[in-house]
mmCIF file of C-alpha atoms in Angstrom:
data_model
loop_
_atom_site.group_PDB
_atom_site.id
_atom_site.type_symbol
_atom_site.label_atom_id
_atom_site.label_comp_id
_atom_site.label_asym_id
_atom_site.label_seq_id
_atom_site.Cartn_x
_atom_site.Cartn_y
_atom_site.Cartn_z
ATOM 1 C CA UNK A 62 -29.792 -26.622 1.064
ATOM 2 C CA UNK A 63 -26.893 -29.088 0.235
ATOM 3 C CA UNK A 64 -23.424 -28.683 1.608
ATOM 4 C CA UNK A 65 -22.601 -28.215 -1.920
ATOM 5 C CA UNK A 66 -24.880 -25.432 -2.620
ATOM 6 C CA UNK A 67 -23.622 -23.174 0.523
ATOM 7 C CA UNK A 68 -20.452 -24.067 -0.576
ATOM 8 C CA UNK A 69 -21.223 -22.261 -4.192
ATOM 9 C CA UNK A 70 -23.057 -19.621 -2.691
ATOM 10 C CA UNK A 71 -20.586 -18.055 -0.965
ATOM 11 C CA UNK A 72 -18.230 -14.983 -2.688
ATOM 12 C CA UNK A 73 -15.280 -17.150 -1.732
ATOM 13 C CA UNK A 74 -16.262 -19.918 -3.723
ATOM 14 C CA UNK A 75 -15.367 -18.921 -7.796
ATOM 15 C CA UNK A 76 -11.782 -17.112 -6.038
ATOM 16 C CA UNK A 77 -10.843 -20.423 -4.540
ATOM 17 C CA UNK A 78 -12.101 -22.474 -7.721
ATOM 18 C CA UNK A 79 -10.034 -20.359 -9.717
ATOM 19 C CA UNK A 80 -6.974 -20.526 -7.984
ATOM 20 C CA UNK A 81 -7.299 -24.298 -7.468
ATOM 21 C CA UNK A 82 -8.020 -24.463 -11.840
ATOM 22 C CA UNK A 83 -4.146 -22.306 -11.937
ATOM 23 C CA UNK A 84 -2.680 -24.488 -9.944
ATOM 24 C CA UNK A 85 -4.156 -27.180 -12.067
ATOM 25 C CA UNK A 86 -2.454 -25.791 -14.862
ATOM 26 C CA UNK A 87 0.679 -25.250 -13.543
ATOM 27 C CA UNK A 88 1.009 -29.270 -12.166
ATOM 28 C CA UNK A 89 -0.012 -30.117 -15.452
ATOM 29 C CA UNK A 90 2.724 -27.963 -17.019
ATOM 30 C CA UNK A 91 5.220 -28.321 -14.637
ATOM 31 C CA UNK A 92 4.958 -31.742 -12.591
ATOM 32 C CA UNK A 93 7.083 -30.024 -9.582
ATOM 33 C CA UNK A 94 4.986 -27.299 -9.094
ATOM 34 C CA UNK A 95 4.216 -28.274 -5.863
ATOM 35 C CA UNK A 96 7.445 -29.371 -4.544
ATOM 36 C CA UNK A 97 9.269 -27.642 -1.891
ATOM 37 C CA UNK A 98 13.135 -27.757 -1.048
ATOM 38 C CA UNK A 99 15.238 -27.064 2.036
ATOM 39 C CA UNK A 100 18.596 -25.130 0.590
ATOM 40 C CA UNK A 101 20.634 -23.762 3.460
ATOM 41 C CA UNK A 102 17.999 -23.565 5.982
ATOM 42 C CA UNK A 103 15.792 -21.349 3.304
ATOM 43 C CA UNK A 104 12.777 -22.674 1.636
ATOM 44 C CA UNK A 105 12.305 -22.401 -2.204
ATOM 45 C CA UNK A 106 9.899 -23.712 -4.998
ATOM 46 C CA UNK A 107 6.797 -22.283 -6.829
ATOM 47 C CA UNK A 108 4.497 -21.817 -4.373
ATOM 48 C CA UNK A 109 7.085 -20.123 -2.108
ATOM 49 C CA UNK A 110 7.970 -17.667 -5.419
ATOM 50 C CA UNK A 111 4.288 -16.792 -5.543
ATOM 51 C CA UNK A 112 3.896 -16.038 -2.098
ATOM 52 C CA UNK A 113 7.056 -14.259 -1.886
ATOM 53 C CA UNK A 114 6.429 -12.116 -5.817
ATOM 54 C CA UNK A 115 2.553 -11.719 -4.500
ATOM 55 C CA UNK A 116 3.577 -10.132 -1.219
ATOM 56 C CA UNK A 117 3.736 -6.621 -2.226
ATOM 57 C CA UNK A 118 0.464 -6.945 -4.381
ATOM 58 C CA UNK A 119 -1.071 -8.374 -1.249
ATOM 59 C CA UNK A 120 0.236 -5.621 0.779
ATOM 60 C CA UNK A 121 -0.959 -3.188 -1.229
ATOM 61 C CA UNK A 122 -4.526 -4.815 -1.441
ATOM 62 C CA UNK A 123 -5.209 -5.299 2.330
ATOM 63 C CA UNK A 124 -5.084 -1.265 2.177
ATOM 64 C CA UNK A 125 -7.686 -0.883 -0.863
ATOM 65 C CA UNK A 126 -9.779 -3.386 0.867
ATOM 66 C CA UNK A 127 -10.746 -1.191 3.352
ATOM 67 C CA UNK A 128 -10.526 2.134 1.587
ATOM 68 C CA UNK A 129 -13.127 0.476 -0.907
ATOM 69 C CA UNK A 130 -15.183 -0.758 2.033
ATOM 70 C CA UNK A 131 -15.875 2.931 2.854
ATOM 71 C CA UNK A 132 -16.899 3.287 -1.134
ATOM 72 C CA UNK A 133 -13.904 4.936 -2.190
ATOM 73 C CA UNK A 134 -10.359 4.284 -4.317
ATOM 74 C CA UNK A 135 -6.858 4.995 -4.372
ATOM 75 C CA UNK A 136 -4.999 5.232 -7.551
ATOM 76 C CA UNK A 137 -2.232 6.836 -6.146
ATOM 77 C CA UNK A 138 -0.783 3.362 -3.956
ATOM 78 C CA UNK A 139 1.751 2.919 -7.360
ATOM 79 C CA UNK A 140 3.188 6.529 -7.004
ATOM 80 C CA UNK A 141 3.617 6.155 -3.168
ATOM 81 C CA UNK A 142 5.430 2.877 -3.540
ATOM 82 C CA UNK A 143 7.918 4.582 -6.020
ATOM 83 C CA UNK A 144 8.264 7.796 -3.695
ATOM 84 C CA UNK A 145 8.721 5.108 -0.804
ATOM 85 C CA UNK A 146 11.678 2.906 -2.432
ATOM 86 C CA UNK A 147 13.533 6.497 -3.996
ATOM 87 C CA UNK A 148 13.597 8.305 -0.365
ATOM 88 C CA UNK A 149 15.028 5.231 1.261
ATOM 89 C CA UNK A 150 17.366 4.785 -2.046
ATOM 90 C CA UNK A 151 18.527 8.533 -1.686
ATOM 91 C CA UNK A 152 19.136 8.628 1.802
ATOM 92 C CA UNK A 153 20.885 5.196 1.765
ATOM 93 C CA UNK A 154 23.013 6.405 -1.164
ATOM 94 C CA UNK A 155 23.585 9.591 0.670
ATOM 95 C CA UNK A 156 25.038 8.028 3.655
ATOM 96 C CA UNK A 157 28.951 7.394 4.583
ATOM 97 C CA UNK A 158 28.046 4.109 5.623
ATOM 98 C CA UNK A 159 25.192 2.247 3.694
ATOM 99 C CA UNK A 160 25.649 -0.840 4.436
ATOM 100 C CA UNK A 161 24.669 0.365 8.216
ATOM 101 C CA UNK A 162 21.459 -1.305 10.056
ATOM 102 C CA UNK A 163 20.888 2.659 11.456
ATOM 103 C CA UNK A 164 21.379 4.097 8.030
ATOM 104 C CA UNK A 165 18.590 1.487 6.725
ATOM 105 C CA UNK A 166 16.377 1.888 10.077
ATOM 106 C CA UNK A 167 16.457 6.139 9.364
ATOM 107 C CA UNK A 168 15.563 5.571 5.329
ATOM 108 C CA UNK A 169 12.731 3.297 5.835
ATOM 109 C CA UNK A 170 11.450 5.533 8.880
ATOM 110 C CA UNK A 171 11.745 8.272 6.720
ATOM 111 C CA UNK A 172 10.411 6.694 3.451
ATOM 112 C CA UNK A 173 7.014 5.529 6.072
ATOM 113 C CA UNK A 174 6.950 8.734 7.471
ATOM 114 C CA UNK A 175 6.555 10.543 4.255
ATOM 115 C CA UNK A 176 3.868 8.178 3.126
ATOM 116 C CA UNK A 177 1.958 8.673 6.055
ATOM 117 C CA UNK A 178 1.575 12.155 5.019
ATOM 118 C CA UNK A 179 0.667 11.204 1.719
ATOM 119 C CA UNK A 180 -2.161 9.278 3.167
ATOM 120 C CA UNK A 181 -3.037 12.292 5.203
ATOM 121 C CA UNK A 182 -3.127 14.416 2.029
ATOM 122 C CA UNK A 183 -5.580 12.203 0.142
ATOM 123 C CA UNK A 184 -8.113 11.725 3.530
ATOM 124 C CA UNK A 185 -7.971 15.485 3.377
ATOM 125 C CA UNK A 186 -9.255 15.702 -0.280
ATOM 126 C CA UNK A 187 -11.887 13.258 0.585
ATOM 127 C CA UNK A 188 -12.867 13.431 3.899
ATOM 128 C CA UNK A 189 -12.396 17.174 4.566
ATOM 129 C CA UNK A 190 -13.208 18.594 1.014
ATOM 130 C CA UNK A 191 -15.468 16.259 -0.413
ATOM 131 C CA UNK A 192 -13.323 15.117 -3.636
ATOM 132 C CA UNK A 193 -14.220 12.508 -5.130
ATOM 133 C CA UNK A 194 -11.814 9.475 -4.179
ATOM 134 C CA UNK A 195 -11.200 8.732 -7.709
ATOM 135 C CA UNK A 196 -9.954 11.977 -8.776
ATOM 136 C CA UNK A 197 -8.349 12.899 -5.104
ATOM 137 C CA UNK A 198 -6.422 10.007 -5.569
ATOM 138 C CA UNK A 199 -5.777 10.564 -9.411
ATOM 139 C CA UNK A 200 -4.179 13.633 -8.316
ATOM 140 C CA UNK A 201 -1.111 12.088 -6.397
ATOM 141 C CA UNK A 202 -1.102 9.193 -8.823
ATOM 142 C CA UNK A 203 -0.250 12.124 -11.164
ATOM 143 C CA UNK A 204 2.076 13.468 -9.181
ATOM 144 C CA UNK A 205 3.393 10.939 -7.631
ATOM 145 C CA UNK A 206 5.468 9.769 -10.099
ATOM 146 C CA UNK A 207 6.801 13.026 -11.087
ATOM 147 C CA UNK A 208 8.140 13.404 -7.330
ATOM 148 C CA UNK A 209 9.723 10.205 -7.414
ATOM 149 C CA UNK A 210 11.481 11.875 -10.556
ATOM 150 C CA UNK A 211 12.623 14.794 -8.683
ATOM 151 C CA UNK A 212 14.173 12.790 -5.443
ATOM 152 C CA UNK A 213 15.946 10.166 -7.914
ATOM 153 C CA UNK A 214 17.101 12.999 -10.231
ATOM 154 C CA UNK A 215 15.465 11.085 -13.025
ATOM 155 C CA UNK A 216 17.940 8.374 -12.333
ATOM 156 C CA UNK A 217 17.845 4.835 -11.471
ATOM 157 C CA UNK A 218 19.555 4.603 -7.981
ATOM 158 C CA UNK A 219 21.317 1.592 -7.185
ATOM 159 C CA UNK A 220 22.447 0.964 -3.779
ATOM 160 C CA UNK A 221 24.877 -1.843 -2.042
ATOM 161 C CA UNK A 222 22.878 -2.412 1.574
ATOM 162 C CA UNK A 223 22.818 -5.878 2.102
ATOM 163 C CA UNK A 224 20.717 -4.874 5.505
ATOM 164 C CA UNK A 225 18.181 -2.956 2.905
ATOM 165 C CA UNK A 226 18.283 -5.853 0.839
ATOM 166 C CA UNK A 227 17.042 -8.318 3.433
ATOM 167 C CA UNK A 228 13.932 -6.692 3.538
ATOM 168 C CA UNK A 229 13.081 -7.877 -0.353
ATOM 169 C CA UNK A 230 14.928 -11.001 -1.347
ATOM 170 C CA UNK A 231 16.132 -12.260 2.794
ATOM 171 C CA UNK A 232 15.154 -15.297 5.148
ATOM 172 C CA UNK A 233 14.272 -15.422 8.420
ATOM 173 C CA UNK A 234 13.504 -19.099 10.017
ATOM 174 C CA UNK A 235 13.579 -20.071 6.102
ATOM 175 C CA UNK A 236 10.877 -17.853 5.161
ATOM 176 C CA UNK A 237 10.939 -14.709 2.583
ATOM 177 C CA UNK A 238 10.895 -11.740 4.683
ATOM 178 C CA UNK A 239 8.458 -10.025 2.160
ATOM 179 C CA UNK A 240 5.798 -12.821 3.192
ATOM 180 C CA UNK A 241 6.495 -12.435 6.623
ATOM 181 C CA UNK A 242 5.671 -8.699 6.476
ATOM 182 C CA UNK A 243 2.829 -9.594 4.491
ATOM 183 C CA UNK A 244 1.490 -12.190 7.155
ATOM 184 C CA UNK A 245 2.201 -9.560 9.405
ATOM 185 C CA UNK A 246 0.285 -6.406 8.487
ATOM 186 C CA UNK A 247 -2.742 -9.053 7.017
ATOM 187 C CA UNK A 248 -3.023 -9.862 10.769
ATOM 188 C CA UNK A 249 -2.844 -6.593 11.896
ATOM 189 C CA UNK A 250 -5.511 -5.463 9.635
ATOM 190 C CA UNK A 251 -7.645 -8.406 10.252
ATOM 191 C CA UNK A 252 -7.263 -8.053 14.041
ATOM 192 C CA UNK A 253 -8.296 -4.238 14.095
ATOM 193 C CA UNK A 254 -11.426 -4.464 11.831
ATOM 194 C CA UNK A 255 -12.578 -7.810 13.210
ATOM 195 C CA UNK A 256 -11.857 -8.173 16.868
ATOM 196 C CA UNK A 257 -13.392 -4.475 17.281
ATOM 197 C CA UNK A 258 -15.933 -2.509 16.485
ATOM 198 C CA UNK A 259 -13.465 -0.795 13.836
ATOM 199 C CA UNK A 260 -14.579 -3.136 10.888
ATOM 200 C CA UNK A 261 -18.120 -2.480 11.582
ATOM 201 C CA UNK A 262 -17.889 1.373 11.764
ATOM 202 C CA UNK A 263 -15.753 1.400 8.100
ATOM 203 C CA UNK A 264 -18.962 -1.205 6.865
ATOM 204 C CA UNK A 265 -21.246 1.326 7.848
ATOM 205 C CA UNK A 266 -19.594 4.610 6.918
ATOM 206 C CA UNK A 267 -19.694 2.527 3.145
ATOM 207 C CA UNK A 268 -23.105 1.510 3.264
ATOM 208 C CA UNK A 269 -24.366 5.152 4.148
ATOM 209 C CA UNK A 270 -21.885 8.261 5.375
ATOM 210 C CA UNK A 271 -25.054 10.048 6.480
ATOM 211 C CA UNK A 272 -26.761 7.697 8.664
ATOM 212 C CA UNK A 273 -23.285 6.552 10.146
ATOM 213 C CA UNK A 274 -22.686 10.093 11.028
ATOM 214 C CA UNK A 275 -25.744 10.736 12.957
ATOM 215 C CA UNK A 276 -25.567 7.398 14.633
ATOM 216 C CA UNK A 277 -22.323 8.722 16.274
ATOM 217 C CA UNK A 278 -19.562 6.985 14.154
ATOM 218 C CA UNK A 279 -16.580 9.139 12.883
ATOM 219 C CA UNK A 280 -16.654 9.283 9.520
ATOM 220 C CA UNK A 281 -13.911 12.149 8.392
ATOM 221 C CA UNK A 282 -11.582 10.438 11.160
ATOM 222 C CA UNK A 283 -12.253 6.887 9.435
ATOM 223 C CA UNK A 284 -11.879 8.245 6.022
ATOM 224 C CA UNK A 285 -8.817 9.710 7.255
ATOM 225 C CA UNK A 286 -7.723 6.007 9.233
ATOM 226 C CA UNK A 287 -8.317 4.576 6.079
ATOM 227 C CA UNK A 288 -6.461 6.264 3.589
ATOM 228 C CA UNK A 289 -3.290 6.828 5.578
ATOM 229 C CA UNK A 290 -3.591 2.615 6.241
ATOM 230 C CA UNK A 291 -3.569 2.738 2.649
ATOM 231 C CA UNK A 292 -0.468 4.618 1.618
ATOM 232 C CA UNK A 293 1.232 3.255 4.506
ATOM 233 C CA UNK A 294 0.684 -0.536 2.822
ATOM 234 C CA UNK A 295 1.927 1.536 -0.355
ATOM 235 C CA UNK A 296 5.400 2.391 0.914
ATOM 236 C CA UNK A 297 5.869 -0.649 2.875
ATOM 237 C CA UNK A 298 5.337 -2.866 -0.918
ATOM 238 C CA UNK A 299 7.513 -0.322 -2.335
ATOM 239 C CA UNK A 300 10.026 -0.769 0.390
ATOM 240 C CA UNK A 301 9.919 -4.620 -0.807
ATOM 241 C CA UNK A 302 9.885 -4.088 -4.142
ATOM 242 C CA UNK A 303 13.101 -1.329 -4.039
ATOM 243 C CA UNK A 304 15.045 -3.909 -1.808
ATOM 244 C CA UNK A 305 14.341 -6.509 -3.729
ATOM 245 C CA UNK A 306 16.212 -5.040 -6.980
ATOM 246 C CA UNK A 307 18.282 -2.990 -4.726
ATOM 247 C CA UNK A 308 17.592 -0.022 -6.961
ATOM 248 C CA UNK A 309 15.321 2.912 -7.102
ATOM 249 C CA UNK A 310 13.453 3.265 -10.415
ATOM 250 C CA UNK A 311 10.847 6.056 -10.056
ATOM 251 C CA UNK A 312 8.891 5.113 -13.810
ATOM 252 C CA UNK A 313 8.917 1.265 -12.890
ATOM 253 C CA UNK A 314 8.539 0.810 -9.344
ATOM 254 C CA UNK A 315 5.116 -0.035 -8.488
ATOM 255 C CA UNK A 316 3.932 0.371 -12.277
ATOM 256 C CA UNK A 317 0.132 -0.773 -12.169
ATOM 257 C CA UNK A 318 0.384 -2.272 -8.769
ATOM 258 C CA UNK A 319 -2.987 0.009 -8.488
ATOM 259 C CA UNK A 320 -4.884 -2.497 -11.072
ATOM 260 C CA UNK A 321 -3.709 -5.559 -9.497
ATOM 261 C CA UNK A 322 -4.480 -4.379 -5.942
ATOM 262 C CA UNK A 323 -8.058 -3.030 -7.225
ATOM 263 C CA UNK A 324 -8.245 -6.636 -9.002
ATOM 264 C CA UNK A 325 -7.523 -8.723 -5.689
ATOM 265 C CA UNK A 326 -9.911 -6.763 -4.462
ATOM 266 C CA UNK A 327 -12.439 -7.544 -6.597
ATOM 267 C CA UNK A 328 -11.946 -11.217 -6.938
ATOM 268 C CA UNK A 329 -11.683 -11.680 -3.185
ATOM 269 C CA UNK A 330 -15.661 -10.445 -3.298
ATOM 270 C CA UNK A 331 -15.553 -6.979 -1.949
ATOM 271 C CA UNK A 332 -18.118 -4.656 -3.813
ATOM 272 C CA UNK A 333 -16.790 -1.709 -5.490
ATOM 273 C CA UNK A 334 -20.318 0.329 -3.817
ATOM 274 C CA UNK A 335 -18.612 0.006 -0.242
ATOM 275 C CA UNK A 336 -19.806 -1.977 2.474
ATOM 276 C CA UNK A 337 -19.166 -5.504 3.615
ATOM 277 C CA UNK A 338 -15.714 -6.596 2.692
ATOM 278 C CA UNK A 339 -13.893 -9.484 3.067
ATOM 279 C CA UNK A 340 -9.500 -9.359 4.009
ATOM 280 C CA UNK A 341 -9.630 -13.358 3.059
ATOM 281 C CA UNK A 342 -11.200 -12.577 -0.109
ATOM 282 C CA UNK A 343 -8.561 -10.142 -0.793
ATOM 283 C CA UNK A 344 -5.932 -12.995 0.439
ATOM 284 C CA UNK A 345 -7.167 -15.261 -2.162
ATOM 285 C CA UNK A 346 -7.445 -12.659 -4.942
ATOM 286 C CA UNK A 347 -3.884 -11.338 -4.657
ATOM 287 C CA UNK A 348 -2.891 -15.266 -4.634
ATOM 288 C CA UNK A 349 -4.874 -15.632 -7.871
ATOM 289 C CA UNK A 350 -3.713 -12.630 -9.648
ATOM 290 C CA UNK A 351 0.183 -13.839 -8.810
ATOM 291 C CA UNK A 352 -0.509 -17.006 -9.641
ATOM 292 C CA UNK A 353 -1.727 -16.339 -13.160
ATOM 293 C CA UNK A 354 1.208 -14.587 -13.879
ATOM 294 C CA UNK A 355 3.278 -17.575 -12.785
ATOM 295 C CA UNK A 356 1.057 -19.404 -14.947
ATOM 296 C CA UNK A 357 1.666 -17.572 -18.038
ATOM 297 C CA UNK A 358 5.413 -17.486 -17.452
ATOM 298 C CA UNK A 359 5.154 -21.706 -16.745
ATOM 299 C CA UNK A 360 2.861 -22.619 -19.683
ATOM 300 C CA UNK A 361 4.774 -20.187 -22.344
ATOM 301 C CA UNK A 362 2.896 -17.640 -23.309
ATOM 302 C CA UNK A 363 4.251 -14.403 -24.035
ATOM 303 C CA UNK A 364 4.310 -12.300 -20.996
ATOM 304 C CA UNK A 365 2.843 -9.083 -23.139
ATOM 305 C CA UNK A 366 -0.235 -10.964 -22.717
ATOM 306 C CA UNK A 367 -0.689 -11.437 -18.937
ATOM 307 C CA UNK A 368 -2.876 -8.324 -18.658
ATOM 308 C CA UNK A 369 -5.341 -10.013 -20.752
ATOM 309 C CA UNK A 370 -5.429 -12.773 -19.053
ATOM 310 C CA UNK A 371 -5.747 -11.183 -16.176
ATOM 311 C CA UNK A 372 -8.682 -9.520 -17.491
ATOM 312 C CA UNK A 373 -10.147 -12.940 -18.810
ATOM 313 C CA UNK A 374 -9.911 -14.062 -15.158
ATOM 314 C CA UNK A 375 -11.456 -11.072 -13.475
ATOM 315 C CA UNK A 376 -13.946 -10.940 -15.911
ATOM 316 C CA UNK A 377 -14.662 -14.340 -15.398
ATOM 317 C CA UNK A 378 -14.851 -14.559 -11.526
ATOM 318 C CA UNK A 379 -16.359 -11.549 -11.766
ATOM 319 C CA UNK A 380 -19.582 -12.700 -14.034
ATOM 320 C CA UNK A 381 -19.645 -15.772 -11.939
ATOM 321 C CA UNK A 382 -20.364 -13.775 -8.425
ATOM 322 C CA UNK A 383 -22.762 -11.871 -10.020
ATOM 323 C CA UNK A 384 -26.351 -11.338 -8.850
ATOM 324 C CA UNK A 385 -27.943 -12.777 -12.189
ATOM 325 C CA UNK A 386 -25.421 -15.647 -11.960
ATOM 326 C CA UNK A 387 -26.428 -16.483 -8.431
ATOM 327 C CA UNK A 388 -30.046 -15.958 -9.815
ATOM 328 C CA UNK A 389 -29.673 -18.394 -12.912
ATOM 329 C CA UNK A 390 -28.094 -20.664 -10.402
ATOM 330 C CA UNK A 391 -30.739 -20.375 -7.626
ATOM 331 C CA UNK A 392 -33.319 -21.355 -10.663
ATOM 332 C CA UNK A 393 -31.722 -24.352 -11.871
ATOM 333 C CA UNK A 394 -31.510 -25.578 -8.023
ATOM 334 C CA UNK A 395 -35.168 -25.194 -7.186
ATOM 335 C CA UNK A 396 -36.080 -26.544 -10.758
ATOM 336 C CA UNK A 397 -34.028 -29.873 -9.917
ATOM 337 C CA UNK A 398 -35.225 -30.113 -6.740
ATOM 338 C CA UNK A 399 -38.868 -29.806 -8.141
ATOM 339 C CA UNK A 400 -38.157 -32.765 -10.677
ATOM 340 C CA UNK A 401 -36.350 -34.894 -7.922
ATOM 341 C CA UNK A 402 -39.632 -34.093 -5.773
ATOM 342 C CA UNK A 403 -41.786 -35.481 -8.390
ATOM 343 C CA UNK A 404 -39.841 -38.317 -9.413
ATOM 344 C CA UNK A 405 -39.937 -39.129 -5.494
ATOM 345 C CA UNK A 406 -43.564 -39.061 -5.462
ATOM 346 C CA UNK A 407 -44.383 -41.021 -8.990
ATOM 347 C CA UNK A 408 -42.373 -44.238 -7.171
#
């Protein structure tokens, strides 16, 4: 087999392809797309916005990955990100001193803390009760929002933290502090499942719960790891995406953030059935799915129509990874080497 040919067999292959035909796009439309600038020790230009506007989705996305390894979903990552940025919101708002690095360190403790029970909650459904992840999820995704409702008052709180406000639009050795984080729990992730036997035990628990469980592994307590990873990524985006307007906004925060996380997901070459999964893949999918909307915003088009784009791309990756693709493309392979085998032997 060529070089080529491994190269287009693997899942990460149509992801990076796709990506590379955005950015394509974007140099075409925009001849400084790839520039980058030093302003005041801080780094800026398009590919920094992307990383920086894609962190949250990435966030987010690194948490489905492996709740969909273990063959299950979590629609409720939007509402937790919402219920995330109004605690911190309320309590900053609520203090004497806002603008206070303790006052911010106690809200986002809080704000984590809360979502770690919210994780709890949905392993519970699933793991302990035998939900279905769809609707156990559906559940808080429900109610999620209306909670958010109930701590904001059904208001949009604004708050003046600059300290709260690093954590969504500051720079730290030039960098945007949402990547950073970002960077930072993608490592963490990708350090726990694949330098130990963790990644292997959520693989197995997707492939088959039953045979995992009599071979010894843990399934409730992974189910349970899993889903409180999960909303913990949640509150952490919605941390980001709450400092980053410095405001609270319980119907907009984290709106769809579910679809695009599901999406990255998707792209990056993780099955839906559970299983194998891939955290790169993910990477690469969340960089596609920000990058399109940069796209749409560079080349013109209306942004009411980046969700169908977005589905034209998914769709598209999606019929390129699959089997009867790979198939069609296996049979044109072994048909051309047949005819280069027989011109070979008529010289």
């Amino acid at each position: 087999m060529s070089a080529l040919a491994k190269m287009a067999s693997s899942r990460l292959f149509w992801p990076v392809v796709m990506l590379l035909v955005l950015f394509a796009i974007n140099l075409v439309a925009f001849p400084g797309f790839f520039e980058i600038t030093v302003r005041d020790g801080q780094l800026f230009g398009s590919l920094i916005d992307i990383l920086r506007n894609g962190a949250p989705t990435l966030i987010i996305a690194v948490g489905m990955t492996l709740v969909i390894a273990t063959r299950g979903i979590d629609l409720s990552v939007g509402a937790v990100a919402a219920i995330s940025g109004a605690v911190a919101c309320s309590i900053i708002l609520g203090s004497p001193n806002p603008g206070s690095l303790a006052t911010v360190a106690v809200a986002v403790s809080v704000a984590l803390l809360i979502s770690l029970v919210l994780g709890v909650w949905n392993g519970f459904l699933v793991a302990v009760l035998g939900i279905q992840p769809i609707i156990a999820t559906l559940i808080l995704m429900t109610a999620g929002r209306g909670m958010a409702m109930l701590i904001t008052e059904g208001q949009i709180l604004t708050v003046n933290s600059p300290p709260f406000k690093f954590l969504g639009s500051g720079f730290w050795l030039g960098v945007p502090v949402a990547v950073i984080i970002a960077a930072v729990v993608f490592g963490v992730a990708a350090l726990l499942t694949r330098r130990t036997a963790l990644g292997m035990f959520i693989e197995s628990v997707g492939i088959n719960p039953e045979a995992s469980r009599q071979a010894g592994v843990r399934a409730r307590g992974l189910l349970f790891a899993v889903y409180t990873f999960c909303a913990l990524c949640a509150a952490i985006a919605g941390l980001i995406l709450t400092a980053n307007t410095a405001a609270a906004d319980a119907n907009n925060t984290g709106l769809f953030i579910e679809l695009d996380a599901i999406l990255a997901v998707v792209i990056g070459g993780t099955s839906l059935a559970g299983g194998r999964y891939s955290l790169v893949g993910t990477l690469v999918g969340a960089l596609v799915i920000q990058t399109l909307v940069t796209t749409v915003y560079t080349v013109g088009i209306p942004p009411i129509a980046t969700m169908v784009f977005k589905a034209a791309v998914v769709t598209a990756v999606c019929l390129l990874q699959s089997p009867t693709t790979a198939d069609a493309l296996s049979g044109f392979r072994r048909r051309l080497a047949v005819r280069s085998g027989k011109g070979v032997a008529a010289s």
